[in-house]
Short mmCIF file of C-alpha atoms in Angstrom, two decimals:
data_model
loop_
_atom_site.label_atom_id
_atom_site.label_comp_id
_atom_site.label_asym_id
_atom_site.label_seq_id
_atom_site.Cartn_x
_atom_site.Cartn_y
_atom_site.Cartn_z
CA MET A 589 -91.77 7.41 -5.73
CA ALA A 590 -92.17 11.36 -3.54
CA ARG A 591 -88.94 12.49 -5.72
CA ILE A 592 -90.53 11.47 -9.05
CA ALA A 593 -93.88 12.94 -8.42
CA TYR A 594 -92.34 15.99 -7.30
CA LYS A 595 -90.23 15.76 -10.46
CA GLU A 596 -93.21 14.95 -12.29
CA LYS A 597 -95.18 18.01 -11.00
CA VAL A 598 -92.03 19.89 -11.54
CA LEU A 599 -91.94 19.29 -15.45
CA SER A 600 -95.25 19.85 -15.78
CA LYS A 601 -95.44 23.04 -14.74
CA ASN A 602 -92.91 23.96 -16.72
CA ASP A 603 -94.09 22.42 -19.93
CA GLU A 604 -97.18 25.19 -19.25
CA LEU A 605 -95.19 28.00 -18.44
CA ALA A 606 -93.05 26.98 -22.33
CA ALA A 607 -96.30 26.99 -24.29
CA GLU A 608 -96.15 30.75 -22.93
CA VAL A 609 -93.10 31.90 -24.26
CA ARG A 610 -93.82 29.55 -27.60
CA LYS A 611 -96.88 31.67 -28.08
CA ARG A 612 -94.67 35.14 -27.46
CA LEU A 613 -92.06 34.04 -29.59
CA ALA A 614 -94.95 32.99 -32.34
CA SER A 615 -96.48 36.22 -32.07
CA ARG A 616 -93.53 38.37 -32.79
CA GLY A 617 -92.36 36.02 -35.61
CA VAL A 618 -89.52 35.03 -33.41
CA PHE A 619 -87.64 31.83 -34.20
CA ALA A 620 -85.51 30.13 -30.85
CA LEU A 621 -83.00 27.82 -30.80
CA ASN A 622 -82.05 25.68 -27.72
CA LEU A 623 -78.35 24.44 -27.78
CA ILE A 624 -77.61 21.93 -25.65
CA SER A 625 -74.58 20.34 -25.32
CA GLY A 626 -71.86 18.46 -22.35
CA PRO A 627 -69.50 21.46 -21.45
CA GLY A 628 -67.39 22.29 -23.78
CA ALA A 629 -68.52 20.67 -26.92
CA GLY A 630 -68.30 24.01 -28.32
CA LYS A 631 -71.97 26.05 -27.99
CA THR A 632 -70.62 29.31 -27.08
CA SER A 633 -68.73 29.13 -30.40
CA LEU A 634 -71.01 28.31 -32.38
CA VAL A 635 -73.43 31.06 -30.89
CA GLU A 636 -70.62 33.51 -31.69
CA ARG A 637 -69.63 32.08 -35.34
CA THR A 638 -73.60 32.40 -36.13
CA ALA A 639 -74.20 36.13 -34.19
CA ALA A 640 -71.19 37.34 -36.70
CA TRP A 641 -72.99 35.76 -39.20
CA ALA A 642 -76.55 37.24 -38.17
CA LYS A 643 -75.17 40.57 -38.19
CA GLY A 644 -76.48 43.05 -40.82
CA ARG A 645 -78.51 39.76 -41.91
CA VAL A 646 -81.45 39.09 -39.69
CA ARG A 647 -81.67 40.85 -35.86
CA ALA A 648 -80.57 38.37 -33.76
CA ALA A 649 -79.94 37.79 -29.64
CA ALA A 650 -78.36 35.13 -27.34
CA LEU A 651 -79.71 33.99 -23.51
CA SER A 652 -77.14 31.52 -22.37
CA GLY A 653 -77.14 29.44 -19.20
CA ASP A 654 -74.39 29.12 -17.03
CA GLN A 655 -73.58 27.54 -14.07
CA ALA A 656 -72.13 30.88 -12.83
CA THR A 657 -69.77 33.78 -14.52
CA GLU A 658 -70.97 36.17 -17.21
CA ASN A 659 -68.53 34.93 -19.62
CA ASP A 660 -70.04 34.04 -22.05
CA ALA A 661 -73.07 36.43 -22.63
CA GLU A 662 -69.55 38.74 -23.18
CA ARG A 663 -68.06 36.78 -25.50
CA ILE A 664 -71.28 37.10 -27.50
CA ARG A 665 -72.09 40.16 -27.17
CA SER A 666 -68.51 40.84 -28.74
CA ALA A 667 -68.48 38.89 -32.00
CA GLY A 668 -72.12 40.92 -32.46
CA ILE A 669 -75.44 40.46 -30.90
CA PRO A 670 -76.90 41.51 -27.52
CA ALA A 671 -76.90 38.47 -25.25
CA LEU A 672 -78.15 37.94 -21.36
CA GLN A 673 -76.59 35.36 -19.19
CA ILE A 674 -78.50 33.83 -17.30
CA THR A 675 -76.98 32.24 -14.36
CA THR A 676 -78.34 29.35 -12.61
CA GLY A 677 -76.24 28.86 -9.65
CA SER A 678 -77.05 25.08 -8.05
CA GLU A 679 -79.40 24.30 -11.06
CA CYS A 680 -78.26 21.82 -14.30
CA HIS A 681 -80.63 22.84 -16.43
CA LEU A 682 -81.96 26.01 -17.44
CA ASN A 683 -86.63 26.41 -17.83
CA ALA A 684 -89.49 27.77 -19.00
CA GLY A 685 -89.31 30.32 -15.93
CA ARG A 686 -86.12 31.97 -16.77
CA VAL A 687 -86.78 32.12 -20.17
CA LEU A 688 -90.54 33.61 -19.94
CA ASP A 689 -88.84 36.34 -17.34
CA LEU A 690 -85.91 37.77 -20.51
CA LEU A 691 -88.86 38.33 -23.27
CA ASP A 692 -89.60 41.70 -22.58
CA CYS A 693 -85.68 42.84 -22.33
CA PRO A 694 -85.21 45.72 -24.52
CA GLU A 695 -82.03 43.34 -25.78
CA LEU A 696 -84.94 40.92 -26.87
CA SER A 697 -86.37 43.65 -28.69
CA GLY A 698 -87.20 43.46 -32.46
CA ILE A 699 -85.33 40.39 -33.45
CA ARG A 700 -86.20 37.33 -35.56
CA LEU A 701 -83.65 34.80 -34.49
CA LEU A 702 -82.80 34.01 -30.72
CA LEU A 703 -79.95 31.62 -29.73
CA ILE A 704 -80.64 30.03 -26.08
CA GLU A 705 -77.13 28.44 -24.78
CA ASN A 706 -78.63 26.16 -22.16
CA VAL A 707 -76.51 24.98 -19.12
CA GLY A 708 -73.81 22.63 -20.19
CA ASN A 709 -74.97 19.17 -19.54
CA LEU A 710 -76.69 16.44 -21.48
CA ILE A 711 -78.64 15.28 -19.25
CA CYS A 712 -81.64 17.18 -17.77
CA PRO A 713 -81.81 20.68 -20.74
CA ALA A 714 -83.16 17.56 -22.71
CA ALA A 715 -85.90 17.24 -20.56
CA TYR A 716 -87.24 21.18 -19.86
CA ASP A 717 -89.03 22.63 -22.86
CA LEU A 718 -87.61 26.13 -23.38
CA GLY A 719 -90.63 26.99 -25.72
CA GLU A 720 -88.12 26.97 -28.63
CA ALA A 721 -89.30 26.13 -32.21
CA ALA A 722 -86.21 23.32 -32.30
CA LYS A 723 -83.61 21.65 -29.92
CA VAL A 724 -80.06 21.26 -31.41
CA ALA A 725 -77.90 18.68 -29.69
CA VAL A 726 -73.59 19.96 -30.17
CA LEU A 727 -71.44 16.89 -29.81
CA SER A 728 -67.86 17.51 -30.38
CA VAL A 729 -65.39 14.83 -32.13
CA ALA A 730 -63.44 15.15 -28.57
CA GLU A 731 -66.00 13.41 -26.46
CA GLY A 732 -66.11 10.04 -28.01
CA ASP A 733 -69.10 8.85 -30.47
CA ASP A 734 -70.81 6.95 -28.04
CA LYS A 735 -72.29 9.54 -26.26
CA PRO A 736 -75.87 9.05 -28.17
CA LEU A 737 -76.19 5.83 -26.82
CA LYS A 738 -75.54 7.01 -22.94
CA TYR A 739 -77.25 9.74 -23.35
CA PRO A 740 -80.19 8.72 -25.67
CA ALA A 741 -82.87 11.70 -24.40
CA LEU A 742 -81.20 14.60 -25.32
CA PHE A 743 -80.80 13.07 -29.22
CA GLN A 744 -84.17 11.86 -29.13
CA ARG A 745 -85.97 15.07 -28.50
CA ALA A 746 -82.99 17.39 -31.01
CA GLU A 747 -84.51 18.08 -34.67
CA LEU A 748 -80.21 18.20 -35.35
CA LEU A 749 -77.27 16.72 -34.69
CA VAL A 750 -74.07 19.33 -35.37
CA ILE A 751 -70.68 17.78 -34.31
CA ASN A 752 -68.59 20.02 -33.85
CA LYS A 753 -64.66 19.97 -34.07
CA VAL A 754 -64.45 17.74 -36.48
CA ASP A 755 -60.57 19.23 -37.08
CA LEU A 756 -59.82 17.30 -34.61
CA LEU A 757 -60.54 13.65 -36.02
CA ASP A 758 -57.13 12.56 -36.84
CA PHE A 759 -55.78 13.23 -33.28
CA THR A 760 -58.58 11.36 -31.81
CA ASP A 761 -60.62 7.88 -31.85
CA PHE A 762 -63.63 9.33 -32.61
CA ARG A 763 -65.45 7.87 -35.82
CA LEU A 764 -68.04 10.31 -37.71
CA GLU A 765 -70.08 6.46 -39.31
CA ARG A 766 -69.89 5.14 -35.81
CA VAL A 767 -71.43 8.40 -33.85
CA ILE A 768 -74.06 8.54 -36.54
CA THR A 769 -75.13 5.01 -36.93
CA ASN A 770 -74.92 5.65 -32.93
CA ALA A 771 -77.70 8.42 -33.06
CA LYS A 772 -79.86 7.20 -35.27
CA HIS A 773 -80.28 3.45 -33.32
CA VAL A 774 -81.21 5.78 -30.51
CA ALA A 775 -83.08 8.43 -32.88
CA PRO A 776 -83.70 7.66 -36.77
CA HIS A 777 -85.70 11.33 -37.06
CA LEU A 778 -82.15 13.25 -36.11
CA GLY A 779 -80.70 15.12 -39.10
CA VAL A 780 -76.89 15.18 -38.89
CA MET A 781 -74.15 18.48 -39.67
CA THR A 782 -70.36 18.11 -39.37
CA LEU A 783 -68.27 21.37 -38.69
CA SER A 784 -65.36 22.87 -37.13
CA CYS A 785 -65.98 25.99 -35.07
CA ARG A 786 -62.69 26.96 -35.11
CA THR A 787 -61.42 26.63 -38.67
CA GLY A 788 -64.83 27.10 -40.19
CA GLU A 789 -65.28 24.38 -42.14
CA GLY A 790 -69.20 22.69 -42.55
CA LEU A 791 -70.49 26.62 -40.90
CA GLU A 792 -72.69 27.27 -44.44
CA ASP A 793 -74.75 24.21 -43.75
CA TRP A 794 -75.61 25.90 -40.71
CA TYR A 795 -76.28 29.07 -41.60
CA GLN A 796 -78.27 27.80 -44.31
CA TRP A 797 -80.50 25.27 -42.07
CA ILE A 798 -80.92 28.54 -39.98
CA ASP A 799 -81.95 31.02 -42.64
CA GLU A 800 -84.25 27.99 -43.84
CA ARG A 801 -86.00 27.88 -40.84
CA LEU A 802 -86.52 31.60 -40.41
CA ARG A 803 -87.57 31.78 -43.99
CA GLN A 804 -90.32 29.72 -42.52
CA THR A 805 -91.21 31.67 -39.54
CA MET B 43 -88.55 28.43 -2.21
CA ALA B 44 -90.50 24.51 -2.00
CA ARG B 45 -87.61 23.63 -4.65
CA ILE B 46 -84.96 24.55 -2.40
CA ALA B 47 -86.88 22.62 0.45
CA TYR B 48 -87.08 19.66 -1.33
CA LYS B 49 -83.47 20.00 -2.86
CA GLU B 50 -82.08 20.46 0.94
CA LYS B 51 -84.29 17.55 2.35
CA VAL B 52 -82.98 15.23 -0.98
CA LEU B 53 -79.86 16.33 0.28
CA SER B 54 -80.23 16.21 3.45
CA LYS B 55 -80.66 11.76 3.20
CA ASN B 56 -77.72 11.70 0.85
CA ASP B 57 -75.63 13.04 3.06
CA GLU B 58 -76.67 10.49 6.24
CA LEU B 59 -76.42 7.73 3.58
CA ALA B 60 -73.16 8.37 2.37
CA ALA B 61 -71.67 8.13 6.20
CA GLU B 62 -72.63 4.68 6.24
CA VAL B 63 -71.49 3.71 2.55
CA ARG B 64 -68.35 5.80 4.71
CA LYS B 65 -68.70 4.14 7.85
CA ARG B 66 -68.78 0.33 6.02
CA LEU B 67 -66.23 1.27 3.75
CA ALA B 68 -63.13 2.48 6.40
CA SER B 69 -64.15 -0.98 8.19
CA ARG B 70 -63.15 -2.38 4.81
CA GLY B 71 -60.09 -0.93 4.44
CA VAL B 72 -61.56 0.14 0.69
CA PHE B 73 -60.29 3.27 0.02
CA ALA B 74 -63.31 4.86 -2.53
CA LEU B 75 -62.64 7.42 -5.65
CA ASN B 76 -65.78 9.74 -6.91
CA LEU B 77 -64.77 10.56 -10.68
CA ILE B 78 -66.77 13.24 -12.26
CA SER B 79 -66.48 15.04 -15.20
CA GLY B 80 -68.58 16.21 -18.02
CA PRO B 81 -69.44 13.54 -20.84
CA GLY B 82 -66.37 13.05 -22.58
CA ALA B 83 -63.24 13.71 -20.72
CA GLY B 84 -61.94 10.26 -20.40
CA LYS B 85 -63.05 9.09 -17.18
CA THR B 86 -63.73 5.83 -18.59
CA SER B 87 -60.44 5.48 -20.21
CA LEU B 88 -58.43 6.53 -16.91
CA VAL B 89 -60.35 3.64 -15.00
CA GLU B 90 -60.03 1.51 -17.65
CA ARG B 91 -55.96 2.82 -17.59
CA THR B 92 -55.74 2.28 -13.49
CA ALA B 93 -57.61 -1.10 -13.77
CA ALA B 94 -54.68 -2.46 -15.44
CA TRP B 95 -52.29 -0.89 -13.15
CA ALA B 96 -54.33 -2.62 -9.91
CA LYS B 97 -53.97 -6.25 -11.68
CA GLY B 98 -51.53 -8.46 -9.55
CA ARG B 99 -51.05 -5.01 -7.88
CA VAL B 100 -54.39 -4.58 -5.67
CA ARG B 101 -57.89 -5.81 -5.16
CA ALA B 102 -60.19 -3.06 -7.24
CA ALA B 103 -63.22 -3.07 -8.42
CA ALA B 104 -65.14 -0.21 -10.27
CA LEU B 105 -69.19 1.09 -10.27
CA SER B 106 -70.13 2.72 -13.12
CA GLY B 107 -72.94 5.44 -13.87
CA ASP B 108 -74.82 6.18 -16.91
CA GLN B 109 -77.87 7.63 -18.20
CA ALA B 110 -78.21 4.02 -20.29
CA THR B 111 -75.69 1.16 -21.66
CA GLU B 112 -73.87 -1.56 -19.76
CA ASN B 113 -71.28 0.11 -21.61
CA ASP B 114 -68.74 1.43 -19.68
CA ALA B 115 -69.02 -1.68 -17.11
CA GLU B 116 -67.79 -3.73 -19.87
CA ARG B 117 -64.88 -1.76 -21.19
CA ILE B 118 -63.49 -1.67 -17.59
CA ARG B 119 -64.66 -5.30 -17.27
CA SER B 120 -62.35 -6.23 -20.25
CA ALA B 121 -59.60 -3.74 -18.79
CA GLY B 122 -59.05 -6.76 -16.03
CA ILE B 123 -61.26 -5.95 -13.02
CA PRO B 124 -64.76 -6.09 -11.71
CA ALA B 125 -67.47 -3.41 -12.60
CA LEU B 126 -71.08 -2.85 -11.94
CA GLN B 127 -73.02 -0.24 -13.99
CA ILE B 128 -75.30 1.59 -12.41
CA THR B 129 -78.14 3.05 -15.11
CA THR B 130 -79.78 6.45 -13.64
CA GLY B 131 -82.16 7.03 -16.26
CA SER B 132 -83.98 10.32 -16.46
CA GLU B 133 -81.40 10.97 -12.81
CA CYS B 134 -78.42 13.10 -14.01
CA HIS B 135 -75.66 12.17 -10.76
CA LEU B 136 -74.91 8.97 -8.74
CA ASN B 137 -76.32 9.12 -4.84
CA ALA B 138 -75.51 7.59 -1.75
CA GLY B 139 -78.05 5.21 -1.92
CA ARG B 140 -77.72 3.36 -5.47
CA VAL B 141 -73.84 2.79 -3.68
CA LEU B 142 -75.05 1.48 -0.54
CA ASP B 143 -77.41 -1.09 -2.48
CA LEU B 144 -74.70 -2.78 -3.86
CA LEU B 145 -71.98 -2.33 -1.18
CA ASP B 146 -72.47 -6.22 -0.51
CA CYS B 147 -72.41 -8.15 -3.72
CA PRO B 148 -69.51 -10.50 -4.73
CA GLU B 149 -68.09 -7.60 -7.52
CA LEU B 150 -66.65 -5.42 -4.35
CA SER B 151 -65.64 -8.48 -1.76
CA GLY B 152 -61.79 -8.55 -0.55
CA ILE B 153 -60.75 -5.37 -2.57
CA ARG B 154 -58.76 -2.66 -1.42
CA LEU B 155 -59.58 0.17 -4.56
CA LEU B 156 -62.91 1.81 -4.96
CA LEU B 157 -63.08 3.68 -8.66
CA ILE B 158 -66.33 4.86 -8.79
CA GLU B 159 -66.97 6.37 -12.33
CA ASN B 160 -70.15 9.10 -11.73
CA VAL B 161 -72.63 10.51 -15.05
CA GLY B 162 -70.82 12.21 -16.80
CA ASN B 163 -72.08 16.05 -15.60
CA LEU B 164 -70.01 19.21 -14.23
CA ILE B 165 -72.89 19.74 -12.06
CA CYS B 166 -74.91 17.82 -10.01
CA PRO B 167 -73.09 15.03 -9.14
CA ALA B 168 -70.71 17.41 -7.21
CA ALA B 169 -73.37 17.84 -4.89
CA TYR B 170 -74.21 14.31 -3.92
CA ASP B 171 -71.14 12.47 -1.34
CA LEU B 172 -71.23 9.05 -2.21
CA GLY B 173 -69.11 8.01 0.99
CA GLU B 174 -65.97 8.14 -1.04
CA ALA B 175 -62.21 8.93 0.38
CA ALA B 176 -62.49 12.01 -2.48
CA LYS B 177 -63.32 13.46 -5.49
CA VAL B 178 -61.99 13.36 -8.52
CA ALA B 179 -62.39 16.24 -11.52
CA VAL B 180 -61.72 15.24 -14.69
CA LEU B 181 -61.37 17.94 -17.15
CA SER B 182 -60.79 17.17 -21.45
CA VAL B 183 -57.63 18.96 -23.05
CA ALA B 184 -60.73 19.77 -25.65
CA GLU B 185 -63.11 21.21 -23.59
CA GLY B 186 -61.72 24.43 -23.03
CA ASP B 187 -59.72 26.15 -19.68
CA ASP B 188 -62.51 28.02 -18.44
CA LYS B 189 -64.60 25.74 -16.88
CA PRO B 190 -63.73 25.73 -13.68
CA LEU B 191 -64.83 29.38 -13.64
CA LYS B 192 -68.47 28.15 -14.69
CA TYR B 193 -68.71 25.81 -12.89
CA PRO B 194 -67.03 26.47 -9.45
CA ALA B 195 -68.65 24.09 -6.93
CA LEU B 196 -66.95 20.86 -8.49
CA PHE B 197 -63.47 21.85 -8.58
CA GLN B 198 -64.13 23.21 -4.54
CA ARG B 199 -65.23 19.90 -3.92
CA ALA B 200 -62.95 17.90 -5.88
CA GLU B 201 -59.60 17.23 -3.39
CA LEU B 202 -57.53 16.60 -7.10
CA LEU B 203 -57.80 18.06 -10.84
CA VAL B 204 -56.76 15.30 -13.80
CA ILE B 205 -56.38 16.95 -16.89
CA ASN B 206 -57.06 14.63 -19.50
CA LYS B 207 -55.87 14.07 -23.27
CA VAL B 208 -53.01 16.71 -23.03
CA ASP B 209 -51.93 15.07 -26.39
CA LEU B 210 -53.87 17.44 -27.99
CA LEU B 211 -52.87 21.05 -26.34
CA ASP B 212 -51.24 21.21 -29.86
CA PHE B 213 -54.32 21.23 -31.78
CA THR B 214 -56.77 23.48 -29.43
CA ASP B 215 -56.78 26.53 -27.93
CA PHE B 216 -56.79 25.55 -24.35
CA ARG B 217 -53.78 27.32 -22.26
CA LEU B 218 -52.00 24.85 -19.65
CA GLU B 219 -51.25 27.72 -17.23
CA ARG B 220 -54.85 29.18 -17.65
CA VAL B 221 -56.78 26.67 -16.42
CA ILE B 222 -54.96 25.92 -13.59
CA THR B 223 -54.66 29.89 -12.95
CA ASN B 224 -58.61 29.77 -13.11
CA ALA B 225 -59.38 26.08 -10.61
CA LYS B 226 -57.03 27.79 -8.36
CA HIS B 227 -58.47 30.80 -8.34
CA VAL B 228 -62.16 28.81 -7.18
CA ALA B 229 -60.29 26.29 -5.33
CA PRO B 230 -57.05 27.58 -3.92
CA HIS B 231 -56.11 24.04 -2.36
CA LEU B 232 -56.94 21.73 -5.40
CA GLY B 233 -54.33 19.67 -6.69
CA VAL B 234 -53.12 19.07 -10.24
CA MET B 235 -52.03 16.08 -12.29
CA THR B 236 -51.91 16.24 -16.21
CA LEU B 237 -51.96 12.81 -18.75
CA SER B 238 -53.06 11.12 -21.52
CA CYS B 239 -55.07 8.19 -21.22
CA ARG B 240 -54.41 7.96 -25.21
CA THR B 241 -50.77 7.98 -24.87
CA GLY B 242 -50.12 7.03 -21.37
CA GLU B 243 -48.20 9.90 -21.13
CA GLY B 244 -48.63 10.78 -17.11
CA LEU B 245 -50.39 8.34 -15.88
CA GLU B 246 -47.33 7.31 -13.56
CA ASP B 247 -48.17 10.37 -11.29
CA TRP B 248 -51.40 9.04 -11.40
CA TYR B 249 -51.00 5.02 -10.47
CA GLN B 250 -48.09 6.86 -7.74
CA TRP B 251 -50.95 8.62 -6.31
CA ILE B 252 -53.52 6.32 -5.76
CA ASP B 253 -50.43 3.68 -4.43
CA GLU B 254 -49.98 6.94 -1.70
CA ARG B 255 -53.65 7.02 -0.63
CA LEU B 256 -53.95 3.44 -0.52
CA ARG B 257 -51.24 3.27 2.06
CA GLN B 258 -52.82 6.09 4.35
CA THR B 259 -56.12 3.59 3.85
#
C-alpha cells in the first residue's frame, strides 16, 4: 500500500508540473506531441521524417528521451531541426519536470511544433502527462497485433495510433484489421493511421494531421 | 532524492525475496530463466517453441507477465506446458514477490525448467532480480541494431542475447554485425544467439544451450 500511495504522490506532483508546461506552451502557441511506443517501433524515424517535412514550413524542435546516449537527438538534428536529448538513467519514462526544465532553452525559442519522443516503453510513459496537446501511440507491424489488449493504458490515453513499418506486412503474421479491432476494443475513440517511415508510404496523412492541428493551435 | 531512496528500498526488499526464490528453486533442482525484451520481440513465441521442445523431454512450466490479459499464458498452455499469468496492472515489470507467491502452485510441482516471461519492457525488468539462474535478453531484428547502446542495463545483466526474427533481416536496415558490436561494447561477456521463432531457424542452438544448463543444475 505504501508503494501505491508513493506512486500517487509522484503522479500528482507530475500533473501539477504538466499543467504548468501546458500553460506555457499555450501562451507561446506551441502544438506539442508526446510520442510513445515500445523500443524500436520507429519514433525517431517518425520524428526525422517530420523534421524534414517541417523545415521551411513551420519552426519545430524535438525532445528525445532515452535511458542512455545522445544518439537520437543527433539523428533528429541531422534531419534539420533542433533537438535536445533527455537521458533518464534508471527511469523508464519522461516526466513533466524534465520537460519544464528545458522549455526556456534557446533551441525551443519561437517554435510552433514540439515533438517529444518518450523513452521506448509501452507502460509507464502513458501514466505521466508531459503537458502535451496529444499523446500519439506508435506501434510497429513487427511487434504483433495483440499489443493494444496487453498494454491498454497507452491506447486509452492516446488520441492517435500510428501503425508504422507497413512495408513489413507481407513478412509477418500481423493483421491490420486485427490490430484495429483490438485497439478500438480498449479505446473506441482512437484514430488510426498506417504508414512506413522507411518507404514513406502513408506519411502524407500524418503531415496533414499535424498541419490541421497546428492551424487549430 | 526521496525518490532514489524509495527505489533503493524497494529494490533491496526485492533482492531479499529473490534470494528466497533462488534458494527454493535450487533445493528443487529447477533451472529458471528470466526472459526480458521490449513488447513484441517474441518472448511468448520463444516460450511456445521451448514448450513444444520440452514436452516429453523435461518437465517445464512458464510464468508470463503482462500489464493485462491472460492471452500469453493461454498461448503457452496450448503449446503443451502449464503456464500461470501474472497481470501487473500499472507495474512495468515483474518482481520476486510475485514469483515467490506462485512457487507452490500445483502447476510448478516437479518441474526442472521454469521459463519466466517478463513484462515487455527493456528497462525496469533488468533491475528486478526474480531469483532466476540467468537473464536472457531478446531483441527483434525489427527493433533496430542500436538498442544495446540505448538500453545498456539489460544487456549488462543478461547472460545471453537472443536475436529473434532473423527472417526479417533482408527487409530491414538491421545489421547483425552492428548489433553484436554494440552489445559487446556495453557487455563484453554477453553470449549471442540468432534465430527465428517463426521459421525455426537457429532454434537448435537455443535448445542445446538450455539442455547444457539443465545438466549443470
